[in-house]
Short mmCIF file of C-alpha atoms in Angstrom, two decimals:
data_model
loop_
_atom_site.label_atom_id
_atom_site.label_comp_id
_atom_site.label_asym_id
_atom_site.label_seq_id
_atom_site.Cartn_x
_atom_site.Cartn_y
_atom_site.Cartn_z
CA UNK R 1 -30.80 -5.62 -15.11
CA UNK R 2 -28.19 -5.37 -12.47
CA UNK R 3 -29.72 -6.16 -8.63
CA UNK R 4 -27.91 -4.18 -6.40
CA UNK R 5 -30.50 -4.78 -3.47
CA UNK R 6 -27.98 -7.52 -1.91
CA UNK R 7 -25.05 -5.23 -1.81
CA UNK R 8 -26.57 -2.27 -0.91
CA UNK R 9 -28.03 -3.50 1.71
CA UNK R 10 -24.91 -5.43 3.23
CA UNK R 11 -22.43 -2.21 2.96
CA UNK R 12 -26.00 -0.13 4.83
CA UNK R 13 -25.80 -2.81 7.44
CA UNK R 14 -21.58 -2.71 8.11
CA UNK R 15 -21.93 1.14 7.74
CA UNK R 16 -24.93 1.01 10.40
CA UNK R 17 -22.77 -0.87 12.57
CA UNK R 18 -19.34 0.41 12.06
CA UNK R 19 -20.55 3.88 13.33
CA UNK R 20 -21.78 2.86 16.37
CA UNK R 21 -18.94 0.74 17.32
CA UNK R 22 -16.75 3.59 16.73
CA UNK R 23 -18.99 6.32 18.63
CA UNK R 24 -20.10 8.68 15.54
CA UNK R 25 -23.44 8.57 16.23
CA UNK R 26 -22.42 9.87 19.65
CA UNK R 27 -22.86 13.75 20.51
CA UNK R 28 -19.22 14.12 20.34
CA UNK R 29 -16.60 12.37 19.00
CA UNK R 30 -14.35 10.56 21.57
CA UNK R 31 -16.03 12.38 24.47
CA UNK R 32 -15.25 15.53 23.65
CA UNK R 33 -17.60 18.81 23.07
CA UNK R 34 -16.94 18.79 18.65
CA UNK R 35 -18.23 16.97 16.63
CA UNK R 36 -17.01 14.69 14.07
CA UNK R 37 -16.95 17.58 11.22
CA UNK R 38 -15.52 19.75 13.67
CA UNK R 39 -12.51 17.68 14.59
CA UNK R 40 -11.77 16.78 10.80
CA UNK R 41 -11.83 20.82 10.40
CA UNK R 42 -9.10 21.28 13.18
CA UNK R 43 -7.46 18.25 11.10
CA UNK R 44 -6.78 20.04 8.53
CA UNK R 45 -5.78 22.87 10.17
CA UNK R 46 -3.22 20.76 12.02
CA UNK R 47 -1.77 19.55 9.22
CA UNK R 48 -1.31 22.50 6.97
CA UNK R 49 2.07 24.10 6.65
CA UNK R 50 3.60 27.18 9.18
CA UNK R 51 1.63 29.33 6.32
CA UNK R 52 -1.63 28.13 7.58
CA UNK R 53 -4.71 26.29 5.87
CA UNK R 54 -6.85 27.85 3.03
CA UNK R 55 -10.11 28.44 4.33
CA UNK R 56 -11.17 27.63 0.90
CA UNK R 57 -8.93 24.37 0.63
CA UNK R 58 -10.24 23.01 3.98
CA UNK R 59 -14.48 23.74 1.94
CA UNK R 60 -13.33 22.04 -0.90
CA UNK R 61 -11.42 18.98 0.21
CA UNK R 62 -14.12 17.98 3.07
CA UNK R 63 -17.05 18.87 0.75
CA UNK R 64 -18.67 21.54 3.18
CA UNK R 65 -21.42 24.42 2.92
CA UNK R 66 -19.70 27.59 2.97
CA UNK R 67 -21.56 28.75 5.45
CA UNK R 68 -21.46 25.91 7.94
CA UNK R 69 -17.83 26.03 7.68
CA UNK R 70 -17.82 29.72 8.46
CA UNK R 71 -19.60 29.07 11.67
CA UNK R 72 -17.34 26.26 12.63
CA UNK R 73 -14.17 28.59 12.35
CA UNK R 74 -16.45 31.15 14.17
CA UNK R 75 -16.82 28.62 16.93
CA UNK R 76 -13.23 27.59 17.25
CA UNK R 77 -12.36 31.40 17.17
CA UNK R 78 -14.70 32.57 20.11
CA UNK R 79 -13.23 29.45 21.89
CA UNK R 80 -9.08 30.78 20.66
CA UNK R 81 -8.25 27.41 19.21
CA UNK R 82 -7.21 29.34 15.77
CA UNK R 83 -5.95 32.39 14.04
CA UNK R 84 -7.66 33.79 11.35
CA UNK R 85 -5.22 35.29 8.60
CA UNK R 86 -5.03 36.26 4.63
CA UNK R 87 -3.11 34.52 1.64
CA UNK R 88 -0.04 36.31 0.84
CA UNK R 89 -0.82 38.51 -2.42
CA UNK R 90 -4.59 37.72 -2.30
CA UNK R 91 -6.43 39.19 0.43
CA UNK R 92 -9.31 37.93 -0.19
CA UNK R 93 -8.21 34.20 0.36
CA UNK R 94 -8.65 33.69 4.45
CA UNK R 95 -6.22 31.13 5.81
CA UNK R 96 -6.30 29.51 9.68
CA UNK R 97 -3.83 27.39 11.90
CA UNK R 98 -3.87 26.96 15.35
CA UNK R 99 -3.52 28.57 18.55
CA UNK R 100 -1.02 26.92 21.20
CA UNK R 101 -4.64 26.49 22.82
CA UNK R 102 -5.77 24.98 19.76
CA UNK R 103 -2.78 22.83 19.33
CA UNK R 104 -3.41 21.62 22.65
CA UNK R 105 -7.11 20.47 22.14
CA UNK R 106 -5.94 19.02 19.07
CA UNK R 107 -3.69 16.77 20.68
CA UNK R 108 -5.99 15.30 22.99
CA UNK R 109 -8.46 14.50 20.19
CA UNK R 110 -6.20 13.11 18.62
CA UNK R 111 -4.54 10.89 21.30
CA UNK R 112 -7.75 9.84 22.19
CA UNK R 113 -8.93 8.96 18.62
CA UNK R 114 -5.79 6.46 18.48
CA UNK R 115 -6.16 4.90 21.84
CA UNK R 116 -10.09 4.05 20.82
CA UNK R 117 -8.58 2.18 18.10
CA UNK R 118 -6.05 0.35 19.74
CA UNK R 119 -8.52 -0.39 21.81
CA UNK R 120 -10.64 -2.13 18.83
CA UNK R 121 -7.33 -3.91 17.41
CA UNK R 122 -6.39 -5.29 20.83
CA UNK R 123 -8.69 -7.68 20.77
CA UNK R 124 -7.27 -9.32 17.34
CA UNK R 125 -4.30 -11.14 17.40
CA UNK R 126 -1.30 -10.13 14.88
CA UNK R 127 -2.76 -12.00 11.55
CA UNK R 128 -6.15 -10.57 12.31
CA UNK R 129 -5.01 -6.79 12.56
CA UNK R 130 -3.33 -7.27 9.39
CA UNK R 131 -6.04 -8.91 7.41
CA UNK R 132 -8.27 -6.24 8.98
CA UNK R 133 -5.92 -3.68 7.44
CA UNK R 134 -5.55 -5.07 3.88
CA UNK R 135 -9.03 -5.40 3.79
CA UNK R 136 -9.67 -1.25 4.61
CA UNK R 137 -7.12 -0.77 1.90
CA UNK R 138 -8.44 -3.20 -1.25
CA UNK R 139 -12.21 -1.08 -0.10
CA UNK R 140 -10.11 2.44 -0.60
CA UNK R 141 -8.57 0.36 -4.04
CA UNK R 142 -12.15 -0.71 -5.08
CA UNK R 143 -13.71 2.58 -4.46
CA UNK R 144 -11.13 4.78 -5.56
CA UNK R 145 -10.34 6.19 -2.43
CA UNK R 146 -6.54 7.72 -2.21
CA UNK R 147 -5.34 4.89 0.33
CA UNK R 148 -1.90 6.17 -0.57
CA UNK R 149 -2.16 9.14 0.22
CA UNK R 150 -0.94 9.37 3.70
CA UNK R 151 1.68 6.92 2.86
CA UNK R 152 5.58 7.78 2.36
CA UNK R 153 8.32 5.98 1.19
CA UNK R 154 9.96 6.01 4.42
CA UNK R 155 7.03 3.74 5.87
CA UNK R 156 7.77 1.17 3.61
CA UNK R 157 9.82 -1.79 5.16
CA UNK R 158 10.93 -5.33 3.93
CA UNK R 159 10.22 -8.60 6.50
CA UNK R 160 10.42 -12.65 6.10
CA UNK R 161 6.83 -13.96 5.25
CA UNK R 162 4.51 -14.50 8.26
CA UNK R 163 1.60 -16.94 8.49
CA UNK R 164 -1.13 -16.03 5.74
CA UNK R 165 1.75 -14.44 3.45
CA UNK R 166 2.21 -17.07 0.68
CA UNK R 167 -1.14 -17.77 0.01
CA UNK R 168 -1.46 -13.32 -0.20
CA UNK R 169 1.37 -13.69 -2.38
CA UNK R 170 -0.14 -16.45 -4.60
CA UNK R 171 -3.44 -14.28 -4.17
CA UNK R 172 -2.78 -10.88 -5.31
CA UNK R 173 -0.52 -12.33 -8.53
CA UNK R 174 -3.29 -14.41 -9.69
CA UNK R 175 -6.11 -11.29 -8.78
CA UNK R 176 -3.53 -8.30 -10.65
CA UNK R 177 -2.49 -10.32 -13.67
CA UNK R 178 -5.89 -11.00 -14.73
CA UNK R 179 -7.27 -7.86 -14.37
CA UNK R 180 -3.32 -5.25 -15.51
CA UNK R 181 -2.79 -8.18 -18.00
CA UNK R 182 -5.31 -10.19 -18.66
CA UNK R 183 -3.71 -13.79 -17.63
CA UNK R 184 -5.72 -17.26 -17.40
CA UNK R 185 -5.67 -19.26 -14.08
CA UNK R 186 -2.74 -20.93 -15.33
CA UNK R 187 -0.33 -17.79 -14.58
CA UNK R 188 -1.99 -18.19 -11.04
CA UNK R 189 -1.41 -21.96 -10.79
CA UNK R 190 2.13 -21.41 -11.90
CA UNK R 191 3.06 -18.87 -9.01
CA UNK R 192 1.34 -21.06 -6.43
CA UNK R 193 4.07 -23.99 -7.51
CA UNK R 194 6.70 -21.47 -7.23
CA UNK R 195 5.23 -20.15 -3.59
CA UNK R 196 4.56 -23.70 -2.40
CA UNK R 197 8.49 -25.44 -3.89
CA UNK R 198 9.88 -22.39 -1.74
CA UNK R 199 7.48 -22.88 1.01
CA UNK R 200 7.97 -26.90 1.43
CA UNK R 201 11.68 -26.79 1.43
CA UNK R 202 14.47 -23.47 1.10
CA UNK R 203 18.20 -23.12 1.94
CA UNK R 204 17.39 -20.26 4.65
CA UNK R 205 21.17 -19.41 3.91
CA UNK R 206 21.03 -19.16 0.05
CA UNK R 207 17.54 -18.44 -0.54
CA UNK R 208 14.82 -15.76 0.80
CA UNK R 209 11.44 -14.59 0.30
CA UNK R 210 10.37 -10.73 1.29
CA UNK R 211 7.21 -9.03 2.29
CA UNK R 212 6.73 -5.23 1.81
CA UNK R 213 4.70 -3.56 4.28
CA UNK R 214 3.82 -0.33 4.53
CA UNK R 215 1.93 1.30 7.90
CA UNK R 216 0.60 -2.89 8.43
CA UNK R 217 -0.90 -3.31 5.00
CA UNK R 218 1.40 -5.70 2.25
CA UNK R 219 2.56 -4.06 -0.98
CA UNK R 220 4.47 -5.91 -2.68
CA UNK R 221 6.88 -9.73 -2.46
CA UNK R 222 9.73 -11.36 -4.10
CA UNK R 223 11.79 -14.23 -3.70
CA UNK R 224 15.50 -15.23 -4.28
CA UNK R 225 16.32 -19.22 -4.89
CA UNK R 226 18.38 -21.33 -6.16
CA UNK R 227 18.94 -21.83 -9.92
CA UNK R 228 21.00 -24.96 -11.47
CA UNK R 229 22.56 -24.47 -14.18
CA UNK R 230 24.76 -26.70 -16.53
CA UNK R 231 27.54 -23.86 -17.17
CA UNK R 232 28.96 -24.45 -13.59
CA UNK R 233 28.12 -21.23 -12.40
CA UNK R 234 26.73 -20.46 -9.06
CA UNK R 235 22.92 -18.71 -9.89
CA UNK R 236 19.94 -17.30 -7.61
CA UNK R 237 16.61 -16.27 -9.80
CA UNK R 238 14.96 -13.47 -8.95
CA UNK R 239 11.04 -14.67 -8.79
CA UNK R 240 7.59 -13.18 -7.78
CA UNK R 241 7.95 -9.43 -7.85
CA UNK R 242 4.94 -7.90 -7.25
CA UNK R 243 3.63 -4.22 -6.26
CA UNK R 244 0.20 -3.54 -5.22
CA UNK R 245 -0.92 -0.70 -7.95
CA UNK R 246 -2.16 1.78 -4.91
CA UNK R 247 1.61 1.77 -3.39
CA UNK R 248 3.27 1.88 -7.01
CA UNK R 249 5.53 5.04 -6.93
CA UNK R 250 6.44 4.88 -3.40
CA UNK R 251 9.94 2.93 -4.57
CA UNK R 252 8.17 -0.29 -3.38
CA UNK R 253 9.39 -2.64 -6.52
CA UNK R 254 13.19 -0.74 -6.74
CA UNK R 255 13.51 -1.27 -2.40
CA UNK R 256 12.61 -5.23 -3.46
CA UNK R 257 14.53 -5.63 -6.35
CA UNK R 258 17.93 -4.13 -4.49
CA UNK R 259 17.14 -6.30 -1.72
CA UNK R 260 16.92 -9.80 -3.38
CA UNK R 261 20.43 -9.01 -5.39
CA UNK R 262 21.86 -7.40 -2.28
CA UNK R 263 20.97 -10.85 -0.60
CA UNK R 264 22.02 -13.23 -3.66
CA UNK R 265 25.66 -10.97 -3.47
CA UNK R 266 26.37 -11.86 -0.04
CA UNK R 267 25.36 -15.53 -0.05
CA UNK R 268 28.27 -15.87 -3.00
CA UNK R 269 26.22 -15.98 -6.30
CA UNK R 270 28.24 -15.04 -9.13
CA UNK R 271 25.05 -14.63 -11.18
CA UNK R 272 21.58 -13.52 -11.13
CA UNK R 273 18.42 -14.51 -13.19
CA UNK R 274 15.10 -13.68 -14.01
CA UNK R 275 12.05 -14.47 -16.50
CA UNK R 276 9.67 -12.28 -17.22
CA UNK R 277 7.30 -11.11 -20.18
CA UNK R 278 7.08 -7.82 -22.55
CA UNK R 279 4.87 -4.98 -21.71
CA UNK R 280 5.86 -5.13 -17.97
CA UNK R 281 7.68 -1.86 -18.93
CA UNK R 282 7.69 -0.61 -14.41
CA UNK R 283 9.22 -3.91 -13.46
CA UNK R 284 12.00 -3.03 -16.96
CA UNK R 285 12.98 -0.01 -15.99
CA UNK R 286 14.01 -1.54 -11.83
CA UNK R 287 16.11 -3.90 -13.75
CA UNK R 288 17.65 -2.45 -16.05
CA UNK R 289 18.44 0.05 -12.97
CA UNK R 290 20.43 -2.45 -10.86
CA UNK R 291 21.99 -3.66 -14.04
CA UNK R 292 20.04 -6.61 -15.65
CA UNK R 293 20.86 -7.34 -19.35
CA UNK R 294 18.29 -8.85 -21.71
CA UNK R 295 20.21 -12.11 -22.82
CA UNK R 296 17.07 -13.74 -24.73
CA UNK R 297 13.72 -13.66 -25.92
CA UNK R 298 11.47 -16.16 -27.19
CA UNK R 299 7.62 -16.04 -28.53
CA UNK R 300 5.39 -17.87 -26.83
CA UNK R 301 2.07 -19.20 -25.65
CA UNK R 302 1.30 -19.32 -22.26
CA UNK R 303 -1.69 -17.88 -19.77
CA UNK R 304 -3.83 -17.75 -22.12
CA UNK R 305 -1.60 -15.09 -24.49
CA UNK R 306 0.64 -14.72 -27.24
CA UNK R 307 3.76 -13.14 -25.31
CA UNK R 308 7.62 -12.69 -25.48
CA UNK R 309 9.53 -14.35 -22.81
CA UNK R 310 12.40 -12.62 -21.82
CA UNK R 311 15.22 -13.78 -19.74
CA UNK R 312 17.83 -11.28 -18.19
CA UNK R 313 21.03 -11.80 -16.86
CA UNK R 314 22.84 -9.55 -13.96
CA UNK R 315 26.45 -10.39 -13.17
CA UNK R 316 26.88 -10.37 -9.13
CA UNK R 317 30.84 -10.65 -9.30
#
């Protein structure tokens, strides 16, 4: 039989903790007179559209008694921080948004809400913030909380690899191959020889390596290199694309892929190459997009599968 015990009892201790540091067991949340239900509530209000929230929405999304949402709204009417209203067509759907008063009071909650954190991350240094945030996002990943879901495309930009990167990088293939595809440690022992040849010694003019990072958590990598050839003509290889499955659909993999053949166009490549596998149908589609061409395929046996290796050409002339 399973023993949980050990588990349970660490997330009840980091859960005990966590709270206290961030002042939920307090009266009210970030010294103000609401408490932590009652500022989510105003949350949502905030952040529904000109037409207001649905009063039914707000009960369903937070998980709240009916009732003890109807005396919260009660509460923030008698104090004017919202407007009570009806859904067009259904009158008997209530809808709320806020006051200018309510707006107001909003506003300071939430100001003071971000300065507590910045408080907290202050005291990290750069790496440490941003293992702190990967970490909050592979717990939403593991628990199958929406992480993505107050994530845009827009908040998704490319950088050069920091401290910490390439062994993420080497990482997260290793971790997402074995469990998407099933891969041996030899697909992760391959990557890390990539990562560490481009690590150890690159052509900062000719070749490049990208992080994606969206709102301080990494999504997604690739590299551009070098690639000899005995045909005489000047190559880069696309290598290591990767997208972290909670930010797939935010463009992630297509903002990568543009940006490595961007790169190997201006540093005077006439071609582009890449290897990959079959059934990596997401990563097919970006290439075939930007104009990769299938030039051969081979069976083989490698990490631990019988696969089809597929290399693909795109002319950069």
């Amino acid at each position: 039989m399973l023993d949980l015990a050990p588990a349970v009892a660490a997330v009840r201790s980091f859960n005990r903790a966590y709270t206290k540091v961030i002042g939920l067991l307090d009266e009210g949340l970030v010294k103000s007179p609401y408490t932590l239900t009652e500022v989510r509530v105003l949350f949502e209000i905030a952040h529904a559209g000109a037409e207001g929230a649905s009063v039914a929405r707000i009960r369903e999304d937070l998980g709240l008694d009916a009732g003890y949402l109807s005396r919260i709204l009660a509460r923030f009417d008698d104090e004017g921080l919202v407007v009570k209203g009806r859904v067009a067509g259904d009158a008997r759907r209530g809808t709320v948004g806020l006051t200018e008063r309510g707006r107001a009071v909003f506003s300071g909650l939430d100001e003071r809400s971000s300065e507590q954190v910045a408080g907290l991350l202050s005291r990290l240094g750069a790496g440490d913030r941003g293992r702190l945030i990967e970490a909050m996002a592979q717990v939403g990943t593991l628990l199958r909380i929406d992480v993505a879901a107050d994530t845009a495309p827009d908040d998704v930009t490319l950088r050069a690899p920091r401290a910490g990167d390439y062994g993420w990088a080497v990482e997260r293939h290793g971790v997402l191959y074995a469990a998407e595809r099933g891969f041996d440690e030899t697909f992760e022992a391959d990557v890390a020889r990539i990562v560490a040849d481009y690590a150890a010694e690159h052509d900062p003019e000719r070749e490049a390596f990208w992080i994606a990072e969206a709102r301080g958590r990494r999504v997604g990598c690739i590299a551009c290199v070098r690639q000899p050839t005995g045909d005489g003509v000047d190559t880069a290889k696309l290598r290591i694309l990767l997208v972290e499955p909670w930010a797939r659909g935010l463009g992630v993999g297509r903002r990568l892929v543009q940006e490595c053949v961007d790169f190997a166009r201006k540093a005077g490549y006439q071609r582009m190459t890449l290897y990959t596998v079959d059934g990596l149908t997401a990563a097919h589609r970006i290439y075939q997009h930007v104009g990769f061409e299938i030039v051969r395929s081979e069976a083989v046996e490698m990490w631990g599968h019988h696969l089809v290796e597929q290399e693909w050409w795109l002319d950069l002339a």
